[in-house]
Amino acid sequence: MHGGAMSDRHFDPAAAEARWQRAWDEAGCFAADRHGDRPKAYVLEMFPYPSGRIHMGHVRNYTMGDVLARYKRMTGHAVLHPMGWDAFGMPAENAAMEKGVHPGAWTRDNIATMRAQLKRIGFALDWSREFATCDPGYYGHEQALFLDLYEAGLVYRRESEVNWDPVDRTVLANEQVIDGRGWRSGALVERRKLDQWFLKITAFADALLDGLGTLDTWPDKVRLMQENWIGRSTGLQFRFRLSDGGSVEVYSTRPDTIFGASFVAVAPDHPLARAAAETDVEAAAFVEQCRKGGTTAAELETAEKRGLRIGVMAAHPFTGAQLPVYIANFVLMDYGTGAIMGVPGHDQRDFEFASTCGLPILRVVAPSVHEADAPLAEADTADGVLVNSDFLDGMRVAEAIAAVVARAEAEGWGEGKTVWRLRDWGVSRQRYWGTPIPFIHCEACGVVPVPREQLPVVLPEDVDFATPGNPLERHPTWKHVPCPRCGRAARRETDTLDTFVDSSWYFLRFASQPADRPFDPAEIARWLPVDQYIGGVEHAILHLLYARFWTRALAHVGRIALEEPFASLFTQGMVTHETYSLGDGSWLSPGEVRRDGADWVRIADGAPVTAGRVVKMSKSKKNVVDPDAIIDRFGADAVRWFMLSDSPPERDLPWSEAGIEGCARFVHRLWRLFGQRDPQAAGVNRALDRRVHQTVAGVAQDIEGLQFNKAVAKLYSLAGEIERAPPSASRSEAIRTLLLLVSPMMPHLAEEAWAGIGEAGLIAEASWPQVDPDLLVEDEVTVAVQVKGKLRDTLTVARGTDGAQLEALALASANVQRAMAGAPVRKVIVVPDRLVNIVT
RNA sequence: GCGGGUGUGGCGGAAUGGUAGACGCCGGGGACUUAAAAUCCCCUGAGCCUUGCUCGUGCGGGUUCGAGUCCCGCCACCCGCACCA
């Protein structure tokens, strides 16, 4: 029975991996242009930042994409599955400061390391299209595209706040601000205004919002998050007359609650606040205090709500009541007009503020007109009817909003307005390791674009990181250039672009890489949009929104004809691991501990270790495992299999030693099974044939739906089924089919076995098995029998047995009769082929 | 604070409103072996008066012949919040 030559050999993952990776390379199987005539499939995973080494999160991400890419190839597609590097960014500069290495050298070393790691895992990538965003051959084109947007009026400059470290005299990223202090200096961070470059993403707010409607294969949660982020709202913008003769413009999405207004508040940056600060020392001190601390929304919104009353009063547009005006730290200058009317009864922030300041809290919306004076323990934001509101009384909220807007417009003190939460995208970074912004500042001519023939503006290599701040700014010669317009001495822009710009069009560059242009429009037409994009949910808003914006902006300037870059999106979960700590709270890595009965101890000295929560793998908690070390021990196929097993791909995947051992066992178990294929065996096993065809169809469906854990479960099942089956022609064919089905997941084992059973050619180029639809259905079914909804028996009957017969069979069951205890039948529900429910 | 998500055995999870726990891991028992590893077979939600019954999908309600699945209200944890990528 065990005739194959393979069964005498053990499967040696290291040898097989090297052999077949070389074979794929030599055959050029994964070059995208290999099958020009086939329908296209562009499979893309978010490209990595070259941080040093590949981590398990990358392996999971790229394994999913790889399985899909290999499957698509087997089902007759021309597949574009590329890889590159998101190579600009802060960590390279940090490394330069800490270790004295050049950011470029550090980055290129990391890329070399990580490329080698990815190759070891056997991904079916078209490496001929690889690039890094820090290549001048990439970022030079980005500069040209930036100039396109500039010419189209989508780029502008304005003042904007940054986190300023007053000791290091440096702009800090949000993550470099810890508890309001600079991470290196420990100085209290301030907000400081700088002239910065902006992209007019708000010009596309409507289009980006509407476009979400076409992305029906994106996860609902991502579309919802983007929708909320764009934050379209309609409301009333209107003016309060001030007691000093001036006025203040406010915006409210709930103008219906206007009769509940008990104060007016402006942002600390609001002109009114600045004016007050000039004349009033107290106001100046308060505004100054508000400038302390970081710039993040979370920080601003969780800060205690504080305000300072200034000398003017605002007149209520309907009642004429004099409302106090405050400068308040919870009012944002970036949203609406930077000023609000405070309605404590129906806005939680206003409620908290009014409570601490002793301002009146009025109810103007109630569940019914009879509850007009129900007390408010907190802000009531529910729908209801207007009360205590003059001409609005009795209206529903929506009706009242329309009424107030109409009245304001008629009387000329306000107008209905659509406001977006989305703000323009600030792309200036006061850093070295990024794409130089291609502009020159001339005292006579102003801001002048670098002429296109002078692109790329290349970063200087000779920079020093001995002191904080932007090395481009203090470089002795780089920024000194003649003005392209008048020829007089001028200086280069020293800000570089946000790295999100780099990742906003890389998927276009993968489709073609001409030297003289960013991309070839014909190749964009051929490959785009990306058919399946896969990455972490942490990119659900920013990266994906920016990439959608760039695509539309490039279409707007005529570079491409494409609205949405990613036809389908999948967001995968994180790889997690148990954490280990000593009594003093210090973390230990998985390699430093071992199990000792029910407990954990440190290997070095037997010290007791606490096994803690299962959390995302991170260097700081030391709960990481290195992919290379795991491949050394178990082989690439076992790691790939683990990445696909058990956890649904959108959820977190807990790494475990036991789990990877189980996967490695299964790899070898399959090898033994493949070795049992006996081409001489005769006879048909119909039941096994059915299982095989059901599995082929099911696995295909699971892979297409990216439900790899379900595909894995089906493959385990089928393997067990085949193992238990006696030899037959059906069984031999089943083994060959199983090999094809596992090949996208365990490509090295599959190639080795494919060759072992004497098949010609590479399994990487084989076709997905055909399904016989007649074999998909069983002819017997198991029907559940319930009494009053509780399972009492099951029946095995021919598929399609009619209802009356099922009912009779059910009533004849002894278990059913006992459960009924003589009660009369009131109703019988029959679901053919599934269930009979007898209600008594 | 705001926005989004998740919750089912010891663990990861499966289940078009229709047999909860497929498949895998761990654990237990057995076979093979001088022995071990490897491999193979069986058992494995809890409880009980064990031909079978009761309970059970984070918690509390509801809809339904029937709810893990639908609705309402909570709790816990995770992700994002515009200069981390």
mmCIF file of C-alpha atoms in Angstrom, chain A residues 535-661:
data_model
loop_
_atom_site.group_PDB
_atom_site.id
_atom_site.type_symbol
_atom_site.label_atom_id
_atom_site.label_comp_id
_atom_site.label_asym_id
_atom_site.label_seq_id
_atom_site.Cartn_x
_atom_site.Cartn_y
_atom_site.Cartn_z
ATOM 1 C CA GLY A 535 -3.272 45.592 6.207
ATOM 2 C CA GLY A 536 -3.755 46.505 9.822
ATOM 3 C CA VAL A 537 -6.904 48.169 11.079
ATOM 4 C CA GLU A 538 -4.726 50.880 12.624
ATOM 5 C CA HIS A 539 -4.603 52.366 9.118
ATOM 6 C CA ALA A 540 -8.391 52.404 8.801
ATOM 7 C CA ILE A 541 -8.589 56.171 8.740
ATOM 8 C CA LEU A 542 -5.447 58.143 7.955
ATOM 9 C CA HIS A 543 -3.463 56.123 5.422
ATOM 10 C CA LEU A 544 -6.535 54.896 3.590
ATOM 11 C CA LEU A 545 -8.162 58.306 3.464
ATOM 12 C CA TYR A 546 -4.968 60.005 2.282
ATOM 13 C CA ALA A 547 -4.427 57.364 -0.426
ATOM 14 C CA ARG A 548 -8.031 57.791 -1.583
ATOM 15 C CA PHE A 549 -7.504 61.548 -1.653
ATOM 16 C CA TRP A 550 -4.261 61.351 -3.659
ATOM 17 C CA THR A 551 -5.887 59.067 -6.172
ATOM 18 C CA ARG A 552 -8.705 61.525 -6.690
ATOM 19 C CA ALA A 553 -6.348 64.486 -6.734
ATOM 20 C CA LEU A 554 -4.155 62.811 -9.379
ATOM 21 C CA ALA A 555 -7.263 62.104 -11.407
ATOM 22 C CA HIS A 556 -8.254 65.748 -10.977
ATOM 23 C CA VAL A 557 -4.948 66.951 -12.453
ATOM 24 C CA GLY A 558 -5.280 64.443 -15.298
ATOM 25 C CA ARG A 559 -2.497 62.035 -14.346
ATOM 26 C CA ILE A 560 -4.750 59.003 -14.061
ATOM 27 C CA ALA A 561 -8.332 57.982 -14.661
ATOM 28 C CA LEU A 562 -9.237 56.316 -11.384
ATOM 29 C CA GLU A 563 -11.415 57.296 -8.475
ATOM 30 C CA GLU A 564 -10.870 54.655 -5.846
ATOM 31 C CA PRO A 565 -7.503 52.890 -5.533
ATOM 32 C CA PHE A 566 -8.588 49.869 -3.469
ATOM 33 C CA ALA A 567 -11.572 47.926 -4.767
ATOM 34 C CA SER A 568 -11.581 45.622 -1.779
ATOM 35 C CA LEU A 569 -10.030 46.046 1.631
ATOM 36 C CA PHE A 570 -9.293 43.647 4.430
ATOM 37 C CA THR A 571 -8.023 44.640 7.852
ATOM 38 C CA GLN A 572 -6.261 41.883 9.720
ATOM 39 C CA GLY A 573 -5.829 41.527 13.468
ATOM 40 C CA MET A 574 -2.608 41.673 15.463
ATOM 41 C CA VAL A 575 -0.328 38.856 16.539
ATOM 42 C CA THR A 576 -0.359 38.628 20.307
ATOM 43 C CA HIS A 577 1.617 36.678 22.890
ATOM 44 C CA GLU A 578 1.471 35.976 26.580
ATOM 45 C CA THR A 579 3.650 38.310 28.675
ATOM 46 C CA TYR A 580 6.118 37.258 31.360
ATOM 47 C CA SER A 581 7.266 39.334 34.287
ATOM 48 C CA LEU A 582 9.349 39.017 37.435
ATOM 49 C CA GLY A 583 8.202 40.134 40.863
ATOM 50 C CA ASP A 584 9.755 43.572 40.322
ATOM 51 C CA GLY A 585 7.576 44.140 37.248
ATOM 52 C CA SER A 586 10.375 43.792 34.683
ATOM 53 C CA TRP A 587 9.483 41.944 31.485
ATOM 54 C CA LEU A 588 11.091 38.737 30.265
ATOM 55 C CA SER A 589 11.123 37.383 26.731
ATOM 56 C CA PRO A 590 9.541 34.001 25.898
ATOM 57 C CA GLY A 591 13.058 32.624 25.388
ATOM 58 C CA GLU A 592 14.077 33.464 28.937
ATOM 59 C CA VAL A 593 11.341 31.469 30.646
ATOM 60 C CA ARG A 594 10.143 27.896 30.808
ATOM 61 C CA ARG A 595 7.191 26.056 32.168
ATOM 62 C CA ASP A 596 7.668 24.257 35.458
ATOM 63 C CA GLY A 597 4.530 22.215 36.071
ATOM 64 C CA ALA A 598 1.720 24.726 36.384
ATOM 65 C CA ASP A 599 4.154 27.602 37.018
ATOM 66 C CA TRP A 600 6.655 29.581 34.993
ATOM 67 C CA VAL A 601 10.276 30.168 35.997
ATOM 68 C CA ARG A 602 13.265 32.020 34.598
ATOM 69 C CA ILE A 603 15.585 29.548 32.909
ATOM 70 C CA ALA A 604 18.745 31.281 34.164
ATOM 71 C CA ASP A 605 18.085 31.051 37.894
ATOM 72 C CA GLY A 606 14.691 29.449 38.468
ATOM 73 C CA ALA A 607 13.210 32.707 39.729
ATOM 74 C CA PRO A 608 9.396 32.611 39.747
ATOM 75 C CA VAL A 609 7.779 34.270 36.746
ATOM 76 C CA THR A 610 4.242 35.573 36.413
ATOM 77 C CA ALA A 611 2.551 34.753 33.114
ATOM 78 C CA GLY A 612 0.476 37.820 32.298
ATOM 79 C CA ARG A 613 -2.088 38.948 29.786
ATOM 80 C CA VAL A 614 -1.978 38.120 26.108
ATOM 81 C CA VAL A 615 -1.236 41.377 24.299
ATOM 82 C CA LYS A 616 0.131 42.641 20.978
ATOM 83 C CA MET A 617 3.739 41.613 20.496
ATOM 84 C CA SER A 618 5.947 44.576 21.333
ATOM 85 C CA LYS A 619 9.592 45.164 22.079
ATOM 86 C CA SER A 620 8.716 47.088 25.237
ATOM 87 C CA LYS A 621 6.918 44.096 26.774
ATOM 88 C CA LYS A 622 9.479 41.666 25.295
ATOM 89 C CA ASN A 623 6.697 39.267 24.263
ATOM 90 C CA VAL A 624 8.064 38.893 20.750
ATOM 91 C CA VAL A 625 9.182 35.858 18.810
ATOM 92 C CA ASP A 626 11.501 36.232 15.866
ATOM 93 C CA PRO A 627 10.260 34.747 12.584
ATOM 94 C CA ASP A 628 13.773 33.641 11.550
ATOM 95 C CA ALA A 629 14.257 31.638 14.732
ATOM 96 C CA ILE A 630 10.881 29.974 14.274
ATOM 97 C CA ILE A 631 11.617 29.110 10.644
ATOM 98 C CA ASP A 632 14.944 27.601 11.703
ATOM 99 C CA ARG A 633 13.140 25.295 14.082
ATOM 100 C CA PHE A 634 9.915 24.444 12.270
ATOM 101 C CA GLY A 635 10.238 25.563 8.658
ATOM 102 C CA ALA A 636 8.456 28.254 6.680
ATOM 103 C CA ASP A 637 5.405 26.143 5.832
ATOM 104 C CA ALA A 638 4.621 25.489 9.503
ATOM 105 C CA VAL A 639 4.835 29.220 10.240
ATOM 106 C CA ARG A 640 2.619 30.054 7.292
ATOM 107 C CA TRP A 641 0.109 27.421 8.368
ATOM 108 C CA PHE A 642 0.057 28.801 11.894
ATOM 109 C CA MET A 643 -0.610 32.307 10.593
ATOM 110 C CA LEU A 644 -3.727 31.030 8.827
ATOM 111 C CA SER A 645 -5.032 28.617 11.454
ATOM 112 C CA ASP A 646 -7.618 29.005 14.141
ATOM 113 C CA SER A 647 -8.151 32.737 14.574
ATOM 114 C CA PRO A 648 -10.339 34.518 12.042
ATOM 115 C CA PRO A 649 -7.987 36.823 10.099
ATOM 116 C CA GLU A 650 -9.673 40.025 11.247
ATOM 117 C CA ARG A 651 -9.145 39.078 14.888
ATOM 118 C CA ASP A 652 -6.036 38.877 17.014
ATOM 119 C CA LEU A 653 -3.914 35.753 16.677
ATOM 120 C CA PRO A 654 -2.307 34.520 19.894
ATOM 121 C CA TRP A 655 1.102 33.038 19.163
ATOM 122 C CA SER A 656 1.908 29.925 21.131
ATOM 123 C CA GLU A 657 4.699 27.410 21.200
ATOM 124 C CA ALA A 658 2.180 24.550 21.388
ATOM 125 C CA GLY A 659 0.371 25.952 18.365
ATOM 126 C CA ILE A 660 3.432 26.083 16.129
ATOM 127 C CA GLU A 661 4.454 22.595 17.248
#
